[in-house]
């Protein structure tokens, strides 16, 4: 999030980005990985799960 | 201590004191070193306490011994889960995070003072939760499912502990930033540090989820909140309960790579492949929390199946990649060390007399064969129904979290003692045997609990004889036999555990100092006594000629497929299709 954007000011120069493959740049960016690692389970496991739980009708 | 050699360096305006490791040439920040020591010592104290509770639990489940009365059984079970699963493992992981950042990156540790705040919070939290459990009003087991209510201090203790651990995770990230700014390494961080980063990321999600659900639960136990929804509790709690187990997996995989690198000079077969496997963990491993909710009403089949199969098989793939590449890296290194005959000379001539190597390799094999295969069976929605809440479940996770994680941590300890504590391991002959004794015991408890579970024995059940129960049921004699064997192997595992604690404590107190002259011998037997910088640098092994590894992998797949289909066959017998 903010950390990920902070990383962006070390934007690679054009030559450097040509040399370093995209995948490696992802793997070298800990804050991007942190963002992915928190968002994926929050969305697919917690939020999706909570939405389903709110759909359960209340017993009388 | 080599304080005399310590030098002060001013980097970025901040003074840190370093000493130079005589084995690796790495500069070690003394502040990081002190924190590693404190966290490692604390972890081992709680392993000792929690392990003894485990023994009592196992001896109670052995029906002819049946050592504890019902209330004490549940108290001991709660203390066992709390002290080993949370406290032992997470304290040790804090030490691992500091080691993999500051030490391996040749860098100073970010905010060491905050590290002490974290440490004090964790100690205070662990003590508070333990006192609450021992007082007897908090026998809710470590999962503390609502509406069972524990003493407020039980929840508060865990929350404080979690906050401390979270601080440690952010210090790890801070240290990565410092190392990058101060250019203490070149290119990408080393693979072992990358594994620790994976553990740290999963930990941040898991611990935050735990704190988020335990905070309202604490308020509820204090009477400020009237109701907590039980399924919602389980959903969020398991983000922590499962997530922290995945922290363990990432951490012990990183340790496999580290031990292989330090002792054998092993380099990963492919940095790219291993890092991608860790990325699969970051992406998918945490979704598998859903396998704890496979019999919960209210959650759709789609949610269950997406989270426990489609996505999670990719994470399982990650583990299989690591299992294969660690083995392959060991083989490649050993072949380079000169053990090239046949398919398995590299394995036969491996340093089996070195407890760090033996512990690491046994952890790798048992985690894969016992923990991994049983985990996929349990995590399959259709098969889970046969085994859910049986003692098969503890059988499975003692293979992962004890044979896998705990044994790997023990293995690393045999290197941390000479490298960080700068003490030679006392009683080297006993130390050589210790990982084997522990491994035999743990393999036994895992297999026999799984065996009893297959026969339908429930987990967390004080008396399967139903002596004073209004309804009675009799289990087959084989189930009682399994629990008796479990008790016997629990004694063996406990002997292995006690030896470990005695050796570690004895070494810290009475070990002979390690010096530049004896450092290499102090690491224990290894091929050609070579210490390389493989653990702290980037680079591939550069070979794929690994016949032994390919054979082992084939055996693994064969066992996996056979066992998986045997379980489908059991299922078809429970519900005949015709
Ligand atoms: C001497 C070593 C150990 C022995 C003999 C042992 C034995 C047992 C037994 C018999 C159970 C109870 C099964 C049941 O009735 O449901 C159990 C539960 C458990 N064990 Fe262990 N264990 C040992 C070490 C460990 C370690 C090192 C860990 C974690 C790193 C661990 C984690 C757990 C957990 C999380 C539970 C579940 C508690 C619950 O259901 O609330 N154990 N153990
Ligand atoms: Cu799980």
XYZ file of C-alpha atoms and ligand atoms in Angstrom:
682
model
C 0.000 0.000 0.000
C 1.771 3.209 1.045
C 4.896 1.167 1.480
C 4.533 -0.245 -1.991
C 4.322 3.234 -3.451
C 7.310 4.341 -1.448
C 9.236 1.602 -3.155
C 8.243 3.098 -6.443
C 10.639 6.004 -6.054
C 13.403 3.576 -6.638
C 11.987 3.068 -10.088
C 14.499 1.235 -12.210
C 16.162 3.157 -14.987
C 15.190 1.951 -18.459
C 18.387 -0.035 -18.977
C 18.066 -1.664 -15.600
C 14.457 -2.656 -16.143
C 15.465 -4.208 -19.443
C 17.964 -6.371 -17.672
C 15.932 -7.401 -14.633
C 12.950 -9.617 -15.499
C 9.539 -8.580 -14.175
C 9.201 -11.667 -12.031
C 12.509 -11.001 -10.340
C 11.486 -7.430 -9.652
C 8.310 -8.702 -7.988
C 10.286 -11.155 -5.893
C 12.764 -8.451 -4.901
C 10.050 -6.137 -3.585
C 9.164 -7.203 -0.030
C 6.387 -4.663 0.394
C 4.641 -5.709 -2.788
C 4.845 -9.304 -1.558
C 3.453 -8.221 1.813
C 0.580 -6.501 0.049
C -0.204 -9.626 -1.987
C 0.179 -11.920 0.999
C -2.292 -9.929 3.073
C -4.833 -9.106 0.363
C -5.329 -12.542 -1.181
C -6.377 -14.356 2.019
C -8.314 -11.335 3.276
C -10.435 -11.293 0.126
C -10.866 -14.988 -0.663
C -10.934 -16.431 2.819
C -12.069 -13.766 5.307
C -14.276 -11.384 3.310
C -15.894 -14.005 1.101
C -16.442 -16.175 4.195
C -17.929 -13.324 6.236
C -20.252 -12.394 3.381
C -21.564 -15.933 3.338
C -22.072 -15.911 7.084
C -24.122 -12.738 6.896
C -26.454 -14.495 4.441
C -27.516 -17.083 7.041
C -31.113 -16.382 8.037
C -31.632 -15.608 11.722
C -33.516 -18.317 13.628
C -36.842 -17.367 15.168
C 32.309 -13.523 23.980
C 34.512 -11.998 21.352
C 33.865 -8.483 22.571
C 37.528 -7.709 22.121
C 37.106 -8.140 18.399
C 33.949 -6.107 18.318
C 34.189 -3.001 16.290
C 31.914 -0.033 16.209
C 30.708 1.131 12.879
C 28.825 4.256 12.134
C 26.494 3.616 9.273
C 23.889 6.142 8.288
C 24.679 8.098 11.445
C 23.719 5.228 13.743
C 26.346 3.410 15.730
C 26.127 -0.348 15.961
C 28.662 -2.689 17.486
C 29.690 -5.662 15.384
C 31.885 -8.689 15.773
C 33.141 -10.702 12.822
C 32.090 -14.337 12.667
C 35.297 -16.358 12.347
C 33.543 -19.072 10.326
C 31.712 -17.093 7.690
C 33.301 -13.669 7.831
C 29.839 -12.181 8.333
C 29.579 -9.119 10.513
C 27.241 -9.762 13.405
C 25.419 -6.892 15.089
C 25.811 -7.506 18.814
C 22.379 -6.052 19.524
C 20.825 -8.581 17.134
C 22.906 -11.306 18.715
C 21.612 -10.525 22.204
C 18.014 -10.585 20.975
C 18.551 -13.875 19.186
C 19.930 -15.367 22.400
C 17.087 -14.093 24.560
C 14.371 -15.331 22.211
C 16.048 -18.703 21.720
C 16.403 -19.263 25.468
C 12.785 -18.265 26.112
C 11.569 -20.582 23.368
C 13.380 -23.585 24.826
C 12.031 -22.944 28.327
C 8.474 -23.055 26.983
C 9.209 -26.131 24.868
C 10.227 -27.888 28.078
C 7.064 -26.859 29.914
C 4.730 -27.557 27.002
C 6.380 -30.847 26.139
C 5.848 -32.183 29.662
C 2.149 -31.341 29.416
C 2.122 -33.256 26.102
C 3.532 -36.303 27.829
C 0.841 -36.100 30.524
C -1.843 -35.840 27.856
C -0.512 -38.842 25.963
C -0.261 -40.900 29.147
C -3.861 -40.033 29.963
C -5.078 -41.151 26.568
C -3.335 -44.488 27.128
C -6.366 -46.063 28.772
C -4.531 -48.427 31.125
C -2.378 -45.598 32.483
C -4.982 -42.815 32.338
C -2.855 -40.621 34.545
C -4.874 -37.375 34.828
C -8.454 -36.814 36.015
C -10.804 -35.204 33.479
C -10.419 -31.571 34.572
C -6.638 -31.801 34.707
C -6.598 -33.474 31.303
C -8.266 -30.501 29.650
C -6.082 -28.105 31.598
C -2.959 -29.954 30.450
C -4.215 -30.122 26.868
C -4.784 -26.358 26.851
C -1.368 -25.656 28.341
C 0.259 -28.069 25.886
C -1.258 -26.446 22.783
C -0.588 -22.939 24.051
C 3.013 -23.448 25.142
C 4.308 -25.495 22.251
C 2.268 -24.353 19.299
C 2.272 -20.653 20.058
C 4.971 -19.841 22.577
C 7.850 -22.206 21.734
C 7.492 -21.861 18.018
C 6.928 -18.123 17.791
C 9.759 -17.225 20.195
C 12.076 -19.359 18.111
C 10.782 -17.744 14.951
C 11.631 -14.308 16.319
C 15.215 -15.521 16.721
C 15.095 -16.879 13.160
C 13.825 -13.556 11.790
C 16.594 -11.577 13.497
C 19.185 -14.099 12.315
C 17.984 -14.170 8.719
C 17.842 -10.401 8.461
C 20.655 -8.800 10.444
C 23.146 -11.684 10.430
C 22.685 -13.073 6.924
C 22.457 -9.624 5.357
C 25.585 -8.461 7.175
C 23.631 -5.557 8.523
C 22.602 -3.841 11.734
C 19.216 -4.728 13.168
C 16.492 -2.103 12.865
C 15.368 -0.643 16.216
C 16.918 -3.181 18.610
C 15.344 -1.355 21.598
C 11.913 -2.097 20.188
C 13.055 -5.710 19.976
C 13.314 -5.720 23.767
C 9.863 -4.178 24.079
C 8.584 -7.003 21.867
C 10.425 -9.568 23.944
C 9.031 -8.256 27.239
C 5.500 -8.146 25.805
C 5.825 -11.730 24.624
C 7.174 -12.970 27.959
C 4.502 -11.092 29.892
C 1.789 -12.396 27.576
C 2.999 -15.981 27.736
C 3.247 -15.912 31.538
C -0.179 -14.278 31.910
C -1.865 -16.849 29.669
C -0.088 -19.717 31.422
C -1.078 -18.483 34.868
C -4.682 -18.183 33.680
C -4.605 -21.751 32.417
C -2.960 -23.145 35.544
C -5.563 -21.448 37.739
C -8.026 -23.832 36.176
C -10.676 -21.502 34.771
C -9.380 -21.424 31.230
C -9.412 -25.016 30.022
C -10.803 -23.968 26.672
C -7.953 -25.483 24.657
C -5.740 -23.277 22.589
C -8.504 -22.763 20.004
C -10.712 -21.144 22.717
C -13.895 -21.541 20.671
C -16.680 -19.302 21.914
C -19.041 -19.672 23.739
C -16.569 -21.477 25.995
C -15.261 -18.695 28.176
C -11.768 -18.449 29.623
C -10.420 -16.052 32.204
C -9.935 -12.600 30.595
C -6.192 -12.852 31.238
C -5.992 -15.869 28.964
C -7.050 -13.772 25.971
C -5.123 -10.719 27.140
C -1.967 -12.806 27.469
C -2.270 -14.109 23.923
C -2.996 -10.615 22.604
C 0.120 -9.172 24.291
C 2.169 -12.056 22.961
C 0.798 -11.450 19.459
C 1.532 -7.733 19.555
C 5.115 -8.468 20.592
C 5.512 -10.925 17.732
C 4.066 -8.416 15.284
C 6.696 -5.875 16.357
C 9.383 -8.476 15.626
C 7.981 -8.996 12.123
C 8.118 -5.285 11.356
C 11.680 -5.101 12.666
C 12.558 -7.820 10.164
C 11.084 -5.740 7.330
C 12.838 -2.639 8.675
C 16.142 -4.464 8.640
C 15.588 -5.446 4.992
C 15.104 -1.765 4.182
C 18.279 -0.782 6.044
C 20.316 -3.502 4.359
C 19.123 -2.336 0.968
C 19.820 1.332 1.694
C 23.214 0.642 3.157
C 23.989 -1.830 0.358
C 25.175 -4.578 2.672
C 24.346 -7.212 0.046
C 24.335 -7.329 -3.736
C 21.438 -8.169 -6.030
C 18.635 -10.151 -4.428
C 18.453 -11.121 -0.769
C 19.719 -14.669 -0.110
C 17.204 -17.489 -0.501
C 17.170 -18.274 3.225
C 16.277 -14.659 3.979
C 13.617 -14.838 1.269
C 12.127 -17.857 3.042
C 12.147 -15.912 6.294
C 10.440 -13.019 4.483
C 7.727 -15.428 3.371
C 7.299 -16.537 6.987
C 7.207 -12.909 8.122
C 4.508 -11.943 5.601
C 2.295 -14.873 6.526
C 2.911 -14.071 10.191
C 1.765 -10.480 9.798
C -1.548 -11.586 8.293
C -2.038 -14.404 10.800
C -1.098 -12.557 13.947
C -3.166 -9.542 12.970
C -6.173 -11.802 12.374
C -5.638 -13.400 15.778
C -5.424 -10.075 17.546
C -8.529 -8.866 15.698
C -10.685 -11.762 16.870
C -9.240 -12.122 20.379
C -9.712 -8.451 21.213
C -13.544 -8.617 21.133
C -13.390 -12.048 22.771
C -11.393 -10.563 25.635
C -13.962 -7.761 25.997
C -16.708 -10.392 25.924
C -15.039 -12.337 28.723
C -14.864 -9.093 30.701
C -18.590 -8.583 30.144
C -18.439 -5.552 27.835
C -19.729 -7.395 24.768
C -22.717 -9.680 25.055
C -22.329 -12.040 22.138
C -19.750 -13.330 19.707
C -20.972 -15.316 16.736
C -19.479 -18.793 16.932
C -18.912 -19.403 13.233
C -17.512 -15.944 12.680
C -15.137 -16.576 15.575
C -13.956 -19.803 13.999
C -13.559 -18.204 10.577
C -11.311 -15.392 11.787
C -9.569 -17.429 14.477
C -8.461 -20.032 11.952
C -6.854 -17.344 9.835
C -4.439 -17.223 12.771
C -4.619 -20.885 13.802
C -3.844 -22.136 10.333
C -1.762 -19.151 9.257
C 0.737 -19.554 12.089
C 1.263 -23.159 10.961
C 2.150 -21.886 7.531
C 4.611 -19.487 9.135
C 6.198 -22.607 10.583
C 6.344 -24.298 7.210
C 7.989 -21.314 5.541
C 10.415 -20.952 8.452
C 11.447 -24.590 8.585
C 11.878 -24.777 4.809
C 14.180 -21.751 5.067
C 16.053 -23.608 7.815
C 16.433 -26.721 5.627
C 18.121 -24.551 3.006
C 20.231 -22.831 5.683
C 21.503 -26.013 7.344
C 22.297 -27.600 3.973
C 24.135 -24.440 2.936
C 26.139 -24.075 6.148
C 27.148 -27.716 6.578
C 27.490 -28.935 2.993
C 27.927 -25.732 1.052
C 24.683 -26.610 -0.738
C 23.249 -24.110 -3.179
C 19.664 -24.230 -4.408
C 19.215 -26.045 -7.734
C 17.491 -22.973 -9.052
C 17.024 -19.722 -7.174
C 14.162 -18.920 -9.529
C 12.259 -22.133 -8.892
C 12.726 -22.019 -5.114
C 11.689 -18.381 -4.877
C 8.642 -19.029 -7.034
C 7.720 -21.879 -4.693
C 7.859 -19.412 -1.776
C 5.692 -17.045 -3.799
C 3.121 -19.836 -4.129
C 3.113 -19.940 -0.310
C 2.535 -16.198 -0.062
C -0.316 -16.390 -2.555
C -2.160 -19.518 -1.547
C -1.042 -21.173 1.659
C -3.206 -19.086 3.950
C -6.424 -19.869 2.081
C -6.215 -23.422 3.379
C -7.448 -22.123 6.733
C -10.776 -23.194 5.281
C -9.947 -26.860 5.813
C -10.721 -26.322 9.490
C -14.266 -25.333 8.580
C -15.152 -28.138 6.202
C -18.038 -29.370 8.345
C -19.278 -25.925 9.341
C -22.799 -25.121 8.214
C -23.279 -21.718 6.638
C -20.255 -21.691 4.392
C -20.915 -22.661 0.793
C -19.389 -25.567 -1.063
C -17.867 -23.049 -3.495
C -16.055 -21.229 -0.709
C -14.875 -24.485 0.821
C -13.717 -26.065 -2.400
C -12.053 -22.952 -3.787
C -10.111 -22.364 -0.611
C -9.169 -25.959 0.107
C -8.549 -27.410 -3.284
C -8.130 -25.317 -6.402
C -5.943 -22.762 -4.695
C -4.302 -24.933 -2.145
C -2.936 -27.541 -4.489
C -0.730 -24.778 -5.832
C 0.646 -24.245 -2.335
C 1.122 -27.992 -1.933
C 3.013 -27.832 -5.208
C 5.239 -25.230 -3.545
C 6.034 -27.658 -0.717
C 6.766 -30.483 -3.109
C 9.121 -28.215 -5.020
C 10.979 -27.370 -1.812
C 11.105 -31.017 -0.743
C 12.644 -31.916 -4.059
C 15.020 -28.970 -4.392
C 16.373 -29.204 -0.844
C 17.081 -32.904 -1.357
C 18.512 -32.118 -4.793
C 20.669 -29.313 -3.400
C 22.077 -31.697 -0.785
C 22.770 -34.297 -3.473
C 24.396 -31.767 -5.799
C 26.605 -30.454 -2.993
C 27.609 -33.919 -1.859
C 28.463 -34.962 -5.411
C 30.641 -31.879 -5.662
C 32.178 -32.844 -2.323
C 33.280 -36.080 -4.025
C 30.551 -38.597 -3.175
C 29.636 -39.575 -6.707
C 29.313 -43.368 -6.666
C 25.949 -44.930 -7.492
C 22.638 -43.276 -6.872
C 22.991 -42.908 -3.113
C 26.616 -42.589 -1.990
C 25.923 -38.898 -1.374
C 23.217 -39.835 1.108
C 25.026 -42.712 2.814
C 28.118 -40.594 3.349
C 26.203 -37.543 4.495
C 27.190 -36.234 7.955
C 24.629 -38.322 9.830
C 26.681 -37.935 12.998
C 26.067 -34.190 12.958
C 22.834 -33.499 14.853
C 22.164 -30.404 12.755
C 22.265 -32.389 9.530
C 20.473 -35.432 10.930
C 17.700 -33.290 12.418
C 17.305 -31.320 9.220
C 17.126 -34.339 6.917
C 14.793 -36.294 9.202
C 12.580 -33.222 9.404
C 12.499 -33.019 5.604
C 11.624 -36.692 5.114
C 9.048 -36.935 7.888
C 7.388 -33.661 7.001
C 6.950 -34.834 3.413
C 6.009 -38.454 3.904
C 3.990 -38.270 7.125
C 2.814 -34.689 7.378
C 2.392 -33.768 3.728
C 0.523 -36.833 2.559
C -1.816 -36.967 5.565
C -2.402 -33.229 5.169
C -3.620 -33.552 1.605
C -5.955 -36.365 2.659
C -7.392 -34.276 5.518
C -7.688 -31.211 3.351
C -9.743 -32.992 0.693
C -13.316 -32.030 1.375
C -14.799 -35.464 0.669
C -12.219 -37.388 2.698
C -12.183 -34.927 5.560
C -15.603 -36.083 6.691
C -14.187 -39.495 7.657
C -11.472 -37.988 9.812
C -12.730 -34.616 11.003
C -12.139 -34.127 14.752
C -10.701 -37.604 15.170
C -7.274 -38.056 16.733
C -6.037 -38.476 13.145
C -5.846 -34.673 13.128
C -3.303 -34.391 15.969
C -1.528 -37.364 14.342
C -1.189 -35.330 11.169
C -0.040 -32.129 12.780
C 2.488 -33.767 15.067
C 4.098 -34.888 11.810
C 4.118 -31.337 10.471
C 4.677 -29.153 13.477
C 6.758 -31.515 15.623
C 8.592 -33.797 13.150
C 8.796 -30.965 10.611
C 9.083 -27.644 12.429
C 10.271 -28.599 15.912
C 12.913 -30.989 14.655
C 14.172 -28.434 12.121
C 14.393 -25.821 14.881
C 16.300 -28.283 17.064
C 18.672 -28.922 14.153
C 19.303 -25.220 13.689
C 19.909 -24.840 17.417
C 22.971 -27.079 17.093
C 24.425 -24.437 14.754
C 23.146 -21.405 16.650
C 24.890 -22.567 19.832
C 28.408 -22.359 18.326
C 27.716 -19.511 15.880
C 25.704 -17.110 18.037
C 26.171 -18.229 21.633
C 29.801 -19.027 20.765
C 29.698 -22.131 22.920
C 30.703 -25.670 21.973
C 27.858 -28.153 22.314
C 28.273 -30.099 25.557
C 27.870 -33.890 25.566
C 28.455 -34.316 21.798
C 27.739 -38.068 21.917
C 24.291 -37.520 23.380
C 23.720 -34.648 20.985
C 24.466 -36.997 18.101
C 21.726 -39.390 19.259
C 19.168 -36.781 20.257
C 17.562 -36.078 16.842
C 17.137 -39.800 16.192
C 15.488 -40.485 19.543
C 13.142 -37.557 19.099
C 12.385 -38.504 15.485
C 11.534 -42.110 16.369
C 9.245 -40.951 19.176
C 7.496 -38.372 17.034
C 7.086 -40.723 14.074
C 5.447 -43.135 16.522
C 3.026 -40.652 18.058
C 2.073 -39.332 14.615
C 1.450 -42.744 13.107
C -0.370 -44.221 16.091
C -2.599 -41.193 16.545
C -3.407 -41.409 12.828
C -4.066 -45.123 13.250
C -6.432 -44.567 16.165
C -8.142 -41.771 14.240
C -8.742 -44.032 11.270
C -10.566 -46.311 13.719
C -12.754 -43.400 14.735
C -11.192 -42.348 18.061
C -12.047 -38.699 18.773
C -9.433 -36.058 19.538
C -9.574 -34.147 22.838
C -11.398 -36.993 24.526
C -10.519 -37.850 28.114
C -11.946 -41.361 28.334
C -12.741 -43.530 25.351
C -13.840 -46.212 27.833
C -16.909 -44.043 28.655
C -16.663 -45.165 32.308
C -19.083 -42.634 33.787
C -20.906 -41.583 30.636
C -24.673 -42.036 30.337
C -24.238 -43.583 26.896
C -21.612 -46.131 26.191
C -19.734 -47.217 23.143
C -16.899 -49.633 22.689
C -14.029 -49.062 20.365
C -12.267 -52.028 18.779
C -9.348 -53.435 20.760
C -7.046 -52.165 18.007
C -7.952 -48.591 18.909
C -6.848 -49.154 22.501
C -3.654 -50.747 21.251
C -2.943 -47.695 19.079
C -3.358 -45.352 22.050
C -1.106 -47.538 24.189
C 1.583 -47.499 21.491
C 1.086 -43.746 21.254
C 1.808 -43.519 24.980
C 4.987 -45.563 24.654
C 6.296 -43.475 21.778
C 5.322 -40.323 23.659
C 7.765 -41.415 26.357
C 10.476 -41.871 23.702
C 9.701 -38.466 22.158
C 9.825 -36.898 25.607
C 13.224 -38.422 26.303
C 14.418 -36.906 23.012
C 12.867 -33.575 23.965
C 14.343 -33.550 27.470
C 17.784 -34.401 26.078
C 17.504 -31.479 23.684
C 16.591 -29.073 26.468
C 19.386 -30.354 28.718
C 21.983 -30.137 25.955
C 20.909 -26.635 24.946
C 20.789 -25.323 28.510
C 24.002 -27.158 29.432
C 25.774 -25.646 26.448
C 24.651 -22.114 27.236
C 25.770 -22.499 30.855
C 28.869 -24.677 30.619
C 29.893 -24.943 26.968
C 33.552 -24.265 26.182
C 34.036 -20.989 24.331
C 34.245 -21.084 20.565
C 37.291 -19.381 19.079
C 38.547 -18.675 15.583
C 40.677 -21.834 15.850
C 37.954 -24.276 16.838
C 34.892 -22.768 15.189
C 34.811 -25.198 12.285
C 35.046 -28.304 14.493
C 32.450 -26.758 16.780
C 29.874 -27.038 14.011
C 30.176 -30.834 14.214
C 31.257 -33.352 11.591
C 30.825 -32.256 7.978
C 32.328 -33.254 4.670
C 35.851 -31.931 4.226
C 35.196 -29.391 6.955
C 34.103 -26.836 4.478
C 32.265 -23.719 5.456
C 31.227 -21.588 2.544
C 29.237 -18.454 2.189
C 26.461 -20.326 0.355
C 23.955 -19.366 3.031
C 24.370 -15.619 2.537
C 24.799 -15.361 -1.226
C 22.714 -15.732 -4.365
C 23.564 -18.548 -6.767
C 22.521 -21.894 -8.226
C 24.114 -25.305 -7.814
C 24.512 -25.505 -11.589
C 23.674 -29.177 -12.078
C 20.597 -31.315 -12.635
C 22.388 -34.663 -12.522
C 20.575 -35.959 -9.410
C 19.640 -39.623 -9.819
C 19.175 -40.216 -6.075
C 16.764 -37.313 -5.708
C 14.718 -38.471 -8.691
C 14.353 -41.924 -7.140
C 13.282 -40.461 -3.795
C 10.758 -38.206 -5.497
C 9.320 -41.182 -7.417
C 8.944 -43.139 -4.174
C 7.215 -40.154 -2.624
C 4.691 -39.825 -5.442
C 3.967 -43.514 -5.420
C 3.262 -43.490 -1.665
C 1.184 -40.374 -2.043
C -1.020 -41.730 -4.824
C -1.475 -45.112 -3.140
C -2.426 -43.663 0.217
C -4.731 -41.085 -1.352
C -6.689 -43.744 -3.244
C -6.819 -46.089 -0.266
C -8.667 -43.322 1.539
C -11.121 -42.849 -1.319
C -11.726 -46.576 -1.128
C -12.501 -46.328 2.614
C -14.909 -43.547 1.796
C -16.665 -45.627 -0.845
C -17.107 -48.372 1.741
C -18.762 -45.970 4.155
C -21.179 -44.770 1.486
C -21.632 -47.519 -1.101
C -22.679 -46.080 -4.435
C -24.853 -48.919 -5.699
C 6.884 -34.974 23.739
C 6.330 -34.497 22.697
C 4.829 -34.485 22.472
C 3.865 -35.399 22.817
C 4.072 -36.695 23.530
C 2.592 -34.882 22.363
C 1.374 -35.527 22.521
C 0.133 -34.977 22.255
C -1.135 -35.614 22.475
C -1.313 -37.021 23.000
C -2.102 -34.726 22.164
C -3.592 -34.888 22.391
C -4.419 -35.433 21.330
C -5.852 -35.339 21.742
O -6.256 -35.952 22.738
O -6.594 -34.631 21.062
C -1.463 -33.541 21.691
C -2.115 -32.422 21.245
C -1.478 -31.352 20.656
N -0.101 -31.196 20.448
Fe 1.329 -32.427 21.113
N 2.801 -33.677 21.754
C 4.149 -33.403 21.795
C 4.794 -32.296 21.287
C 4.135 -31.279 20.635
C 4.797 -30.156 20.031
C 6.313 -29.907 20.028
C 3.820 -29.386 19.468
C 3.919 -28.098 18.693
C 4.988 -27.643 18.185
C 2.543 -30.010 19.762
C 1.316 -29.490 19.401
C 0.103 -30.005 19.818
C -1.158 -29.349 19.607
C -1.379 -28.009 18.921
C -2.158 -30.197 20.139
C -3.666 -29.966 20.113
C -4.185 -29.484 21.406
C -5.679 -29.373 21.329
O -6.346 -30.230 20.741
O -6.175 -28.381 21.857
N 2.779 -31.156 20.461
N -0.085 -33.713 21.755
Cu -4.674 -25.794 8.814
